Amino acid sequence: MAEKLTHPERYTITAALPYTNGPIHIGHLAGVYVPADIYARYLRLNGNDVAFVCGSDEHGVAISMKAKKEGITPKEVIDKYDGIIRKSFEDFGVTFDNYSRTSREIHHKTASDFFIKLYEQGDFIEETTAQLYDEEAKQFLADRFVVGTCPKCGHEEAYGDQCENCGSTLNATDLINPKSTISGSVPTTKETKHWFLPLDRYEDFLKEWILEGHKSDWKPNVYGQCKSWIDDGLKPRAVTRDLDWGIPVPVKGGEGKVLYVWFDAPIGYISSTKEWAEREGKDWEPYWKDENTKLVHFIGKDNIVFHCIIFPAILKAHGDYILPENVPANEFLNLEGNKLSTSKNWAVWLHEYLEEFPDMQDVLRYTLTANAPETKDNDFTWKDFQARNNNELVAILGNFINRVIVLTNKYYEGVVPAPCEFSEVDKETLEQLQKYPEIISSSIERYRFREAGQELMNLARLGNKYLADEEPWKVIKQDEERVKTIMFVALQIASALSVLSEPFLPFTSEKLKNILAVGSGEAKTSWKEVSTKEILLPANHKINKAELLFRKIEDSEIQAQLDKLEATKKANENANKELMPQKDTINFDDFTKLDMRVGTIVEAEKMPKAKKLLVLKVDTGLDTRTIVSGIAESFTAEEIVGKKVTVLINLAPRALRGVESEGMILMTENTDGKLVFVNPDEEGVGNGEGIS
């Protein structure tokens, strides 16, 4: 069964609520927010009634963890990151109709009312269960305060609610060798009472709704994960937690407990819609309760279970709400071959990107769409980013527009020429042009945004081919009337691109519309009109001067980003490196017994039949002596001759493989495990100088 609503009266589009425990990076943008924004913009261009809602997810353990780590209150954490996240979305042109916060009163009331209704209907079961407890911190451990080994894949850093390695949803008590992230101690178990949603009651409903009803239209990765969960048998899921940050459980016996964040967060879509409707003077209920509304959730794959099984079960239990028509979840985006990681700073942060690539939001939007992880995990690389910009945006789209605008200004002082007789090529080109809205629509409506973006680029390719074949710069010398028709056709393609590019490249679309001097707001051309109007840009209309839509990205800019990531990698390696523990304390007299001098290696050769040893002649300033050093795996004999070194010269001589060694060279290791000389760096330090 395909989606049942082919012509809905309205659309409710939700994008996963980002946790306010850190800024937004490219993985979030690629996985959720760019595809959701493309979809919402496209629907608006078609004249649809759209409510596109989101908001900051400000409850749950992630916030508490951040607050504890930074030594501040949860309120200070959410206020800080809500501002950063909100600005990132605005900067990248994500057109939410409403972006709310789950800490607001309207959300607390909406979530509490939901809980109370299900509670009064008898939809919950109360259970006293053994939960993990941190004796040192004197508190129960919510899911994210526990790490351990995943029982399904063996990953040793799985959280208590989910393994980020294999994607399995877990309970904290499932973990092998659990450990508290608060104190580092091994938790005990302690009994506590909670309310559970008995998901097993909804198995038949979910089988019919998902496994039968959405087998043909939901993405395989979404359907497959749902099927796996349902086939394994659903179990009751707690909807409350022992925490001091969140929405208090609003019934008797709920003191000291809050609503589980995965109960309250999806309800945030509803409260955000209420907030928007109140501001706009609308009725919110049709957007969530009318069967002629199409509800679509945009999420990442780690949220599939919550949006396809748990939240629908909550909505079904309530009884008044519609269910999602589709949940087009994306897989994960990696960065330069490694998993994106907030804690390890392995990310491209949106606010930093705009500092380094100002006014180039569309380049990132385009690259993330072209390489979106729609069906499998994909990799963002800076080289691909550069290639997408230089070889596609600059060389295809930008090149076509620039040629059209420059020639129109050159030949006709910016006035659209009246066409003469259309050739067969002209007619075929205009016919092809009119097919593109439907071609791109088909891809967008099947949530194939990568495909849709490439079809947009194919329209620019059509324009480039048309100009290259018709060669107006040559024809102008023999047939000026023919060139008027050529430029008229090319300008129609440019006008179409200004409309069809808007969902994908909103800033570029606006820039192009300004160059073409075409209307915006209510006066602008709609999506459908690109197919139906015979003339998009009429004769005698005056356009503006050319300006480049995109600039070329230089190799040096990309290298700077790669260097930045390499520095991050090194910093992570240093942070994870196990340092040698401090040795026993010595007194000052012990230290003064060490005679360390500056020396220079004057000769070096490999010790026969020894893998690690080099035999060195070192000028210590006092003498030239032999020192045997185990550095042959890090250095060749040839490369260290002439090297200044620090030498311990009063070490008792020791015979190594028949060679008497009279001292020791001071060394350390870098993050790669390679030996490094501990050297005097200052100029003018001579051999024999003492080190104290």
XYZ file of C-alpha atoms in Angstrom:
692
model
C 0.000 0.000 0.000
C 1.450 3.360 -1.005
C 0.874 6.523 0.996
C -2.892 6.874 1.231
C -2.956 10.679 0.944
C -2.015 11.722 -2.582
C -3.701 15.138 -2.327
C -3.822 16.056 1.375
C -5.426 19.272 2.559
C -2.392 20.132 4.647
C 1.039 18.843 5.653
C 2.607 18.582 9.105
C 6.353 18.156 8.754
C 8.515 17.484 11.796
C 12.293 17.486 12.081
C 13.998 15.690 14.961
C 14.416 17.923 17.992
C 18.167 18.512 18.472
C 19.583 18.053 21.949
C 20.746 21.368 23.379
C 23.996 19.924 24.711
C 26.163 21.121 21.822
C 26.108 22.945 18.480
C 24.888 21.539 15.139
C 27.260 19.798 12.735
C 27.035 18.584 9.130
C 25.748 15.152 10.160
C 22.625 16.739 11.630
C 22.156 18.917 8.552
C 22.588 16.041 6.069
C 20.566 13.496 8.005
C 17.539 15.563 8.961
C 17.316 19.295 8.403
C 18.309 19.840 4.762
C 15.994 17.098 3.405
C 13.157 18.325 5.634
C 13.683 21.907 4.455
C 13.823 20.864 0.780
C 10.507 19.066 1.253
C 8.832 21.975 3.071
C 10.063 24.597 0.582
C 8.936 22.451 -2.343
C 5.440 22.028 -0.888
C 5.092 25.763 -0.255
C 6.164 26.504 -3.851
C 3.273 24.253 -4.883
C 0.858 26.290 -2.799
C 0.329 23.673 -0.083
C -0.682 24.400 3.507
C 2.414 23.461 5.515
C 3.314 23.424 9.211
C 7.061 22.696 9.468
C 7.920 22.398 13.170
C 10.894 21.624 15.345
C 12.445 22.824 18.597
C 15.220 22.329 21.095
C 15.054 19.097 23.101
C 16.003 20.421 26.510
C 15.332 17.534 28.860
C 16.965 14.179 29.377
C 20.294 12.908 30.527
C 22.393 14.505 27.779
C 21.636 17.928 29.273
C 22.332 16.817 32.837
C 25.636 15.252 31.749
C 26.730 18.448 30.010
C 25.783 20.548 33.033
C 27.741 18.314 35.410
C 30.755 18.320 33.117
C 30.814 22.115 32.776
C 29.896 22.795 36.408
C 26.800 24.827 35.516
C 23.034 24.352 35.751
C 20.970 22.566 33.082
C 19.173 25.890 32.453
C 22.488 27.566 31.594
C 23.328 24.716 29.203
C 20.024 24.860 27.317
C 20.014 28.655 27.045
C 23.545 28.664 25.628
C 23.064 25.971 23.008
C 19.510 26.865 22.042
C 20.875 30.224 20.867
C 23.731 28.634 18.907
C 21.502 25.997 17.284
C 18.728 28.456 16.455
C 21.197 30.806 14.722
C 22.752 27.935 12.734
C 19.352 26.967 11.357
C 18.591 30.570 10.437
C 22.003 31.020 8.819
C 21.514 27.931 6.645
C 18.016 28.922 5.570
C 16.080 26.145 7.311
C 12.530 27.527 7.126
C 10.802 26.208 10.226
C 7.339 27.664 10.675
C 8.048 27.316 14.356
C 11.144 26.414 16.356
C 10.186 25.948 19.992
C 11.769 24.706 23.222
C 10.634 21.772 25.339
C 11.369 23.780 28.482
C 8.488 26.143 27.664
C 5.269 26.046 29.668
C 3.135 25.116 26.635
C 5.184 21.954 26.175
C 5.204 21.010 29.864
C 1.395 21.282 29.887
C 0.943 19.393 26.591
C 3.202 16.511 27.666
C 1.671 16.376 31.164
C -1.860 16.296 29.738
C -0.847 13.438 27.428
C 0.518 11.451 30.356
C -2.526 12.113 32.519
C -4.971 10.992 29.795
C -3.092 7.727 29.184
C -2.773 7.232 32.950
C -6.499 7.758 33.528
C -7.359 5.433 30.627
C -5.295 2.685 32.254
C -2.809 2.562 29.377
C 0.226 2.351 31.684
C 1.366 -0.406 33.971
C 3.184 0.315 37.238
C 6.200 -1.811 38.071
C 8.828 -1.833 40.755
C 12.031 -2.899 39.068
C 15.722 -3.123 39.853
C 17.531 -0.158 38.289
C 21.224 0.635 38.224
C 22.273 2.862 41.108
C 25.505 4.782 41.729
C 26.371 4.392 45.417
C 29.064 7.097 45.248
C 26.836 9.683 43.535
C 23.782 8.556 45.539
C 21.458 8.498 42.526
C 19.765 6.205 40.059
C 21.531 6.069 36.721
C 19.471 7.067 33.738
C 20.403 5.423 30.434
C 23.077 7.859 29.283
C 24.800 7.821 32.667
C 25.783 4.190 32.035
C 28.298 2.774 29.576
C 29.257 -0.835 29.042
C 29.642 -3.611 26.498
C 26.798 -4.047 24.022
C 25.270 -7.534 24.421
C 24.543 -7.677 20.676
C 27.757 -6.556 18.962
C 30.365 -6.411 21.734
C 31.072 -2.685 21.375
C 32.671 -1.651 24.673
C 31.318 1.924 24.820
C 27.574 1.374 24.377
C 25.195 3.632 26.296
C 22.395 2.383 28.506
C 19.734 3.232 25.933
C 21.504 2.545 22.659
C 24.628 1.120 21.066
C 25.913 3.710 18.608
C 28.032 1.047 16.913
C 25.286 -1.366 15.805
C 22.248 0.874 16.383
C 20.529 -1.517 18.801
C 18.139 -0.006 21.326
C 18.982 -1.213 24.830
C 18.074 -0.978 28.489
C 20.834 -0.010 30.894
C 20.516 -3.356 32.676
C 21.276 -5.146 29.379
C 24.877 -3.873 29.335
C 27.777 -6.177 30.128
C 30.241 -4.722 32.656
C 28.250 -1.482 33.164
C 30.010 1.565 34.580
C 28.690 4.879 35.870
C 29.784 7.872 33.801
C 29.308 10.091 36.860
C 31.741 8.478 39.280
C 33.346 5.739 37.177
C 32.244 3.147 39.710
C 30.477 -0.138 39.028
C 26.775 0.444 39.762
C 24.630 -1.679 42.031
C 20.935 -2.389 41.528
C 18.189 -0.836 43.604
C 14.419 -1.072 43.415
C 12.342 1.856 42.164
C 8.791 2.289 40.862
C 8.052 3.462 37.310
C 5.244 3.641 34.779
C 5.573 1.580 31.612
C 3.865 1.689 28.236
C 3.051 -1.968 27.418
C 4.194 -2.003 23.793
C 3.271 -5.676 23.512
C -0.401 -4.604 23.494
C 0.235 -2.772 20.229
C 1.999 -5.554 18.323
C -1.012 -6.470 16.193
C -1.707 -2.826 15.380
C 1.945 -2.183 14.435
C 2.135 -5.323 12.288
C -0.917 -4.246 10.321
C 0.020 -0.559 10.127
C 3.741 -0.918 9.299
C 4.525 -4.444 8.130
C 1.444 -4.724 5.936
C 0.426 -1.128 5.317
C 3.816 0.465 4.579
C 5.793 -2.389 3.062
C 5.965 -0.740 -0.350
C 6.435 2.941 0.477
C 8.678 3.161 3.562
C 12.436 3.145 3.003
C 14.013 -0.318 3.379
C 16.249 0.805 6.253
C 13.221 2.107 8.189
C 10.957 -0.829 7.413
C 13.735 -3.324 8.174
C 14.516 -1.893 11.592
C 10.818 -1.796 12.510
C 10.309 -5.371 11.332
C 13.291 -6.558 13.365
C 11.906 -4.950 16.509
C 8.399 -6.288 16.006
C 9.617 -9.779 15.077
C 11.699 -9.903 18.282
C 8.555 -9.279 20.320
C 7.736 -5.919 21.918
C 8.119 -5.414 25.651
C 6.851 -2.769 28.086
C 8.932 0.427 27.928
C 9.383 2.819 30.870
C 7.963 6.317 30.332
C 9.354 7.798 33.558
C 12.843 8.221 34.960
C 14.523 8.954 38.307
C 15.967 12.366 37.451
C 15.799 15.912 38.757
C 15.769 17.566 35.295
C 12.689 17.258 33.110
C 8.900 17.369 33.287
C 7.696 16.166 36.702
C 5.493 13.078 36.592
C 2.043 14.679 37.106
C 0.345 11.947 39.156
C 0.407 10.751 42.752
C 3.564 8.777 43.525
C 5.574 10.574 40.855
C 7.562 12.710 43.279
C 11.270 12.855 42.352
C 10.586 11.425 38.898
C 10.276 12.999 35.460
C 8.792 11.951 32.134
C 11.243 9.917 30.090
C 12.636 12.201 27.395
C 11.463 9.815 24.666
C 7.930 10.202 25.944
C 8.023 13.985 26.128
C 10.290 14.903 23.151
C 8.021 13.723 20.257
C 5.119 15.469 21.942
C 7.273 18.563 21.412
C 6.157 18.489 17.775
C 2.574 18.951 18.955
C 3.378 21.718 21.435
C 5.477 23.503 18.791
C 2.503 23.331 16.394
C 0.252 24.749 19.126
C 2.685 27.609 19.698
C 2.821 28.388 15.954
C -0.952 28.235 15.535
C -1.531 30.527 18.505
C 0.908 33.084 17.091
C -0.571 32.904 13.570
C -4.213 32.885 14.683
C -4.789 29.329 13.398
C -6.418 26.212 14.770
C -3.691 23.684 15.565
C -5.893 20.613 15.793
C -6.403 19.873 12.063
C -2.615 19.583 11.682
C -2.600 16.657 14.131
C -6.128 15.272 14.214
C -7.569 15.553 10.689
C -7.325 12.453 8.480
C -6.739 14.725 5.466
C -3.438 15.894 6.964
C -0.226 14.210 5.870
C 2.243 13.827 8.754
C 5.898 13.216 7.843
C 8.759 12.778 10.356
C 12.332 13.577 9.241
C 14.857 11.853 11.516
C 18.172 10.000 11.629
C 18.345 6.218 11.840
C 19.028 6.252 15.582
C 15.506 7.615 16.128
C 13.579 5.144 13.952
C 12.233 2.986 16.779
C 11.002 5.978 18.764
C 9.178 7.570 15.801
C 7.841 4.422 14.180
C 6.958 2.251 17.159
C 6.959 4.074 20.508
C 5.469 7.466 19.507
C 2.793 5.907 17.239
C 1.851 3.589 20.110
C 1.473 6.655 22.352
C -0.665 8.407 19.713
C -2.738 5.264 19.192
C -3.298 4.951 22.934
C -4.450 8.564 23.139
C -6.909 7.963 20.316
C -7.348 11.472 18.891
C -4.245 11.777 16.715
C -3.260 10.842 13.162
C -0.235 8.637 12.486
C 2.714 9.482 10.226
C 2.336 8.733 6.524
C 6.100 8.344 6.203
C 9.274 8.462 8.261
C 12.059 8.895 5.659
C 14.954 8.366 8.069
C 18.501 8.754 6.790
C 21.538 6.735 7.771
C 24.688 8.347 9.262
C 27.165 10.694 7.615
C 30.839 10.067 8.346
C 33.650 12.603 8.043
C 36.826 11.728 6.135
C 36.310 8.017 6.787
C 35.606 8.308 10.518
C 32.361 8.482 12.455
C 31.252 11.986 13.396
C 31.793 12.530 17.115
C 30.766 15.520 19.195
C 32.837 14.436 22.194
C 35.969 13.978 20.062
C 35.387 17.208 18.090
C 35.439 15.137 14.887
C 32.903 17.262 13.055
C 32.357 20.237 10.792
C 30.415 22.648 12.998
C 27.988 24.870 11.112
C 28.902 28.094 12.906
C 32.606 27.465 12.207
C 31.925 26.583 8.557
C 30.328 29.984 7.944
C 33.313 31.746 9.489
C 35.654 29.951 7.078
C 33.325 29.907 4.030
C 31.190 33.045 4.425
C 28.043 33.295 2.277
C 28.556 29.752 0.981
C 25.653 28.032 2.743
C 24.302 26.666 -0.514
C 27.575 24.947 -1.380
C 27.327 22.895 1.810
C 23.590 22.298 1.353
C 24.226 21.087 -2.198
C 27.146 18.826 -1.253
C 25.250 17.287 1.665
C 22.231 16.661 -0.581
C 24.341 15.204 -3.396
C 26.046 12.871 -0.930
C 23.152 12.335 1.490
C 23.133 9.034 3.447
C 19.651 8.137 2.199
C 20.038 4.361 2.055
C 23.448 3.714 3.633
C 26.100 5.518 5.660
C 28.010 7.960 3.460
C 31.237 9.894 3.800
C 31.751 13.657 3.642
C 35.213 14.577 2.371
C 36.607 18.037 1.804
C 37.914 16.974 -1.620
C 34.396 15.957 -2.698
C 33.062 19.245 -1.311
C 35.584 21.126 -3.472
C 34.770 19.010 -6.539
C 31.002 19.475 -6.143
C 31.527 23.216 -5.945
C 34.104 23.664 -8.697
C 32.907 21.011 -11.174
C 29.146 21.343 -10.746
C 27.998 24.563 -9.091
C 30.678 26.754 -10.701
C 31.308 24.939 -13.995
C 27.712 23.921 -14.817
C 25.072 26.024 -13.050
C 27.141 29.158 -12.438
C 28.713 29.031 -15.884
C 25.355 28.799 -17.668
C 23.776 31.655 -15.735
C 26.827 33.885 -16.125
C 26.954 33.384 -19.900
C 23.238 34.111 -20.309
C 23.314 37.283 -18.199
C 26.568 38.609 -19.658
C 25.423 38.093 -23.269
C 21.987 39.598 -22.625
C 23.605 42.711 -21.194
C 26.202 42.808 -23.966
C 23.803 42.401 -26.902
C 20.601 43.996 -25.594
C 21.632 46.195 -22.623
C 19.879 43.767 -20.272
C 16.512 43.768 -22.054
C 14.979 40.362 -22.844
C 14.789 40.202 -26.655
C 11.578 39.293 -28.486
C 12.021 35.913 -30.156
C 11.646 35.331 -33.855
C 10.730 31.959 -35.328
C 11.495 28.962 -33.086
C 13.580 26.173 -34.613
C 12.981 22.502 -33.840
C 15.891 22.635 -31.371
C 14.308 25.618 -29.619
C 10.947 23.856 -29.359
C 12.520 20.626 -28.090
C 14.561 22.541 -25.516
C 11.501 24.406 -24.200
C 9.523 21.157 -24.097
C 12.294 19.506 -22.082
C 12.394 22.503 -19.774
C 8.682 22.146 -19.000
C 9.150 18.497 -17.976
C 11.636 19.265 -15.214
C 9.182 20.392 -12.504
C 7.415 17.030 -12.737
C 10.714 15.097 -12.900
C 12.073 16.835 -9.796
C 8.696 16.604 -8.041
C 8.623 12.843 -8.521
C 11.984 12.487 -6.814
C 11.135 14.837 -3.933
C 7.774 13.203 -3.256
C 9.513 9.827 -3.018
C 12.052 11.405 -0.623
C 14.898 10.908 -3.113
C 16.545 14.258 -2.558
C 19.916 13.243 -4.008
C 18.205 12.286 -7.234
C 16.143 15.502 -7.209
C 19.258 17.662 -6.786
C 20.965 15.973 -9.710
C 17.884 16.507 -11.899
C 18.113 20.212 -11.071
C 21.736 20.148 -12.237
C 20.613 18.327 -15.394
C 18.419 21.329 -16.230
C 21.513 23.539 -16.014
C 23.308 21.004 -18.236
C 20.471 21.339 -20.740
C 21.055 25.095 -20.787
C 24.811 24.733 -21.232
C 24.383 22.247 -24.079
C 21.856 24.471 -25.792
C 24.209 27.473 -25.704
C 27.220 25.386 -26.735
C 25.318 23.923 -29.709
C 23.709 27.174 -30.848
C 26.824 29.361 -30.304
C 25.153 32.790 -30.147
C 28.572 34.486 -29.838
C 29.335 33.227 -33.356
C 25.873 33.502 -34.889
C 25.599 37.172 -33.847
C 28.000 38.038 -36.673
C 25.727 36.565 -39.374
C 22.158 36.431 -38.006
C 21.217 38.866 -35.247
C 17.530 37.855 -35.372
C 18.419 34.215 -34.675
C 20.451 35.228 -31.636
C 17.409 37.002 -30.165
C 15.555 33.680 -30.170
C 18.536 31.786 -28.749
C 18.922 34.248 -25.879
C 15.155 34.295 -25.249
C 15.144 30.492 -24.859
C 18.249 30.555 -22.643
C 16.633 33.184 -20.407
C 13.555 30.965 -19.979
C 15.850 28.193 -18.683
C 17.558 30.666 -16.335
C 14.172 31.793 -15.037
C 13.098 28.183 -14.469
C 16.305 27.530 -12.549
C 15.592 30.501 -10.278
C 12.353 28.777 -9.206
C 13.306 25.093 -9.176
C 16.565 25.714 -7.315
C 14.838 27.331 -4.349
C 14.314 24.173 -2.237
C 17.947 23.103 -2.734
C 19.846 26.394 -3.085
C 17.660 29.052 -1.427
C 20.318 31.761 -1.204
C 21.398 31.207 -4.810
C 17.771 31.200 -5.939
C 17.208 34.565 -4.296
C 20.397 35.954 -5.822
C 19.384 34.706 -9.271
C 15.913 36.189 -8.941
C 17.497 39.546 -8.103
C 19.744 39.308 -11.173
C 16.734 38.447 -13.337
C 14.674 41.148 -11.592
C 11.741 38.793 -11.142
C 9.087 38.982 -8.446
C 9.271 37.507 -4.991
C 6.554 36.809 -2.447
C 3.102 36.446 -3.962
C 4.313 37.749 -7.333
C 6.896 35.004 -7.807
C 6.496 32.155 -10.264
C 5.164 28.965 -8.672
C 6.585 25.495 -9.197
C 3.700 24.409 -11.432
C 3.887 27.550 -13.553
C 7.340 26.493 -14.778
C 5.501 23.671 -16.567
C 2.342 25.520 -17.567
C 3.364 29.067 -18.482
C 4.517 29.448 -22.073
C 6.711 32.422 -21.156
C 8.476 32.721 -17.795
C 10.503 35.826 -18.596
C 8.705 38.071 -21.123
C 10.269 40.110 -23.925
C 11.212 43.693 -23.008
C 11.712 42.730 -19.355
C 14.935 44.299 -18.073
C 17.357 42.234 -16.061
C 20.269 43.374 -13.892
C 24.021 43.061 -14.377
C 25.796 39.731 -13.994
C 27.342 38.661 -10.723
C 28.891 35.304 -9.962
C 26.623 32.860 -8.175
C 29.551 30.748 -6.944
C 33.296 31.133 -6.575
C 35.979 28.535 -7.104
C 37.390 26.911 -3.956
C 41.189 26.750 -3.926
C 43.302 23.759 -2.900
C 44.812 25.791 -0.048
C 41.360 26.257 1.540
C 40.736 22.522 1.471
C 44.184 21.757 2.843
C 43.489 24.110 5.748
C 40.394 22.054 6.630
C 42.310 18.783 6.350
C 45.074 20.198 8.564
C 42.447 21.225 11.105
C 41.063 17.688 11.210
C 44.554 16.215 11.465
C 45.207 18.453 14.471
C 41.971 17.203 16.032
C 43.012 13.599 15.413
C 46.388 14.199 17.068
C 44.740 15.914 20.032
C 42.407 12.928 20.478
C 45.325 10.514 20.297
C 47.215 12.512 22.926
C 44.134 12.646 25.151
C 43.700 8.871 24.929
C 47.370 8.036 25.296
C 48.224 6.237 28.498
C 51.029 8.134 30.156
C 53.722 6.515 32.229
C 52.783 6.806 35.917
C 54.930 9.041 38.096
C 57.933 7.297 39.581
C 58.937 7.350 43.256
C 59.730 10.772 44.678
C 63.421 11.741 44.786
C 65.088 14.617 46.604
C 67.126 17.445 45.083
C 70.433 15.762 45.894
C 69.346 12.724 43.854
C 68.622 14.975 40.890
C 71.989 16.779 41.093
C 73.783 13.441 40.706
C 72.516 13.276 37.088
C 75.089 14.831 34.714
C 73.195 15.732 31.520
C 75.075 17.504 28.713
C 74.412 18.780 25.236
C 76.118 16.589 22.645
C 76.276 15.954 18.891
C 76.107 12.583 17.126
C 79.200 12.447 14.905
C 78.986 8.821 13.744
C 76.249 6.180 13.636
C 76.012 2.609 12.411
C 73.642 -0.326 12.719
C 74.502 -2.921 15.354
C 75.026 -6.223 13.485
C 72.196 -8.748 13.973
C 70.255 -6.327 16.215
C 66.881 -4.971 15.053
C 66.601 -2.030 17.460
C 70.200 -0.945 18.219
C 72.421 1.757 16.709
C 76.039 2.296 17.751
C 76.675 6.042 18.084
C 79.780 8.208 18.512
C 78.748 11.274 20.474
C 80.791 14.437 21.016
C 79.905 15.425 24.590
C 82.233 18.436 24.682
C 84.356 16.606 27.245
C 85.133 13.675 24.964
C 83.809 11.566 22.111
C 82.289 8.389 23.468
C 80.388 5.328 22.287
C 76.694 5.025 23.181
C 74.474 2.130 22.146
C 70.853 3.328 21.693
C 67.665 1.360 20.914
C 66.403 3.792 18.284
C 66.966 1.887 15.030
C 63.221 1.338 14.416
C 62.597 5.087 14.445
C 65.741 6.417 12.710
C 68.326 5.364 10.141
C 72.006 5.781 10.961
C 72.456 8.287 8.143
C 69.718 10.698 9.161
C 70.924 11.303 12.718
C 74.574 12.151 12.058
C 75.034 15.798 13.085
C 71.959 15.713 15.363
C 72.174 17.650 18.643
C 71.082 15.485 21.570
C 70.771 15.481 25.344
C 73.111 12.924 26.923
C 73.265 11.448 30.413
C 77.050 11.077 30.657
C 77.607 9.722 34.163
C 75.578 6.558 33.699
C 77.607 3.506 34.634
C 79.023 1.828 31.462
C 77.192 -1.251 30.253
C 78.152 -3.867 27.650
C 75.516 -4.451 24.983
C 76.247 -7.258 22.475
C 79.956 -6.873 23.178
C 80.017 -3.061 22.776
C 80.497 -0.923 25.898
C 77.944 1.880 26.056
C 79.019 4.975 28.032
C 75.849 6.979 28.521
C 72.248 7.403 27.436
C 70.462 9.610 24.889
C 67.254 11.213 26.245
C 64.179 10.275 24.132
C 60.374 10.380 24.271
C 57.561 9.016 22.058
C 55.048 10.846 19.852
C 51.414 9.781 19.380
C 52.412 7.375 16.597
C 54.761 5.510 18.946
C 57.835 6.908 17.145
C 60.823 7.951 19.216
C 61.657 11.651 19.336
C 64.881 13.272 20.541
C 64.634 15.517 23.602
C 66.719 18.353 22.172
C 68.047 21.776 23.211
C 66.359 24.076 20.643
C 68.082 27.391 21.276
C 70.868 28.491 18.945
C 74.361 28.897 20.389
C 74.146 26.015 22.856
C 77.459 24.216 22.526
C 78.512 20.636 23.189
C 79.322 19.989 26.813
C 76.921 22.592 28.209
C 75.292 21.228 31.328
C 71.517 20.800 31.745
C 70.072 21.580 35.134
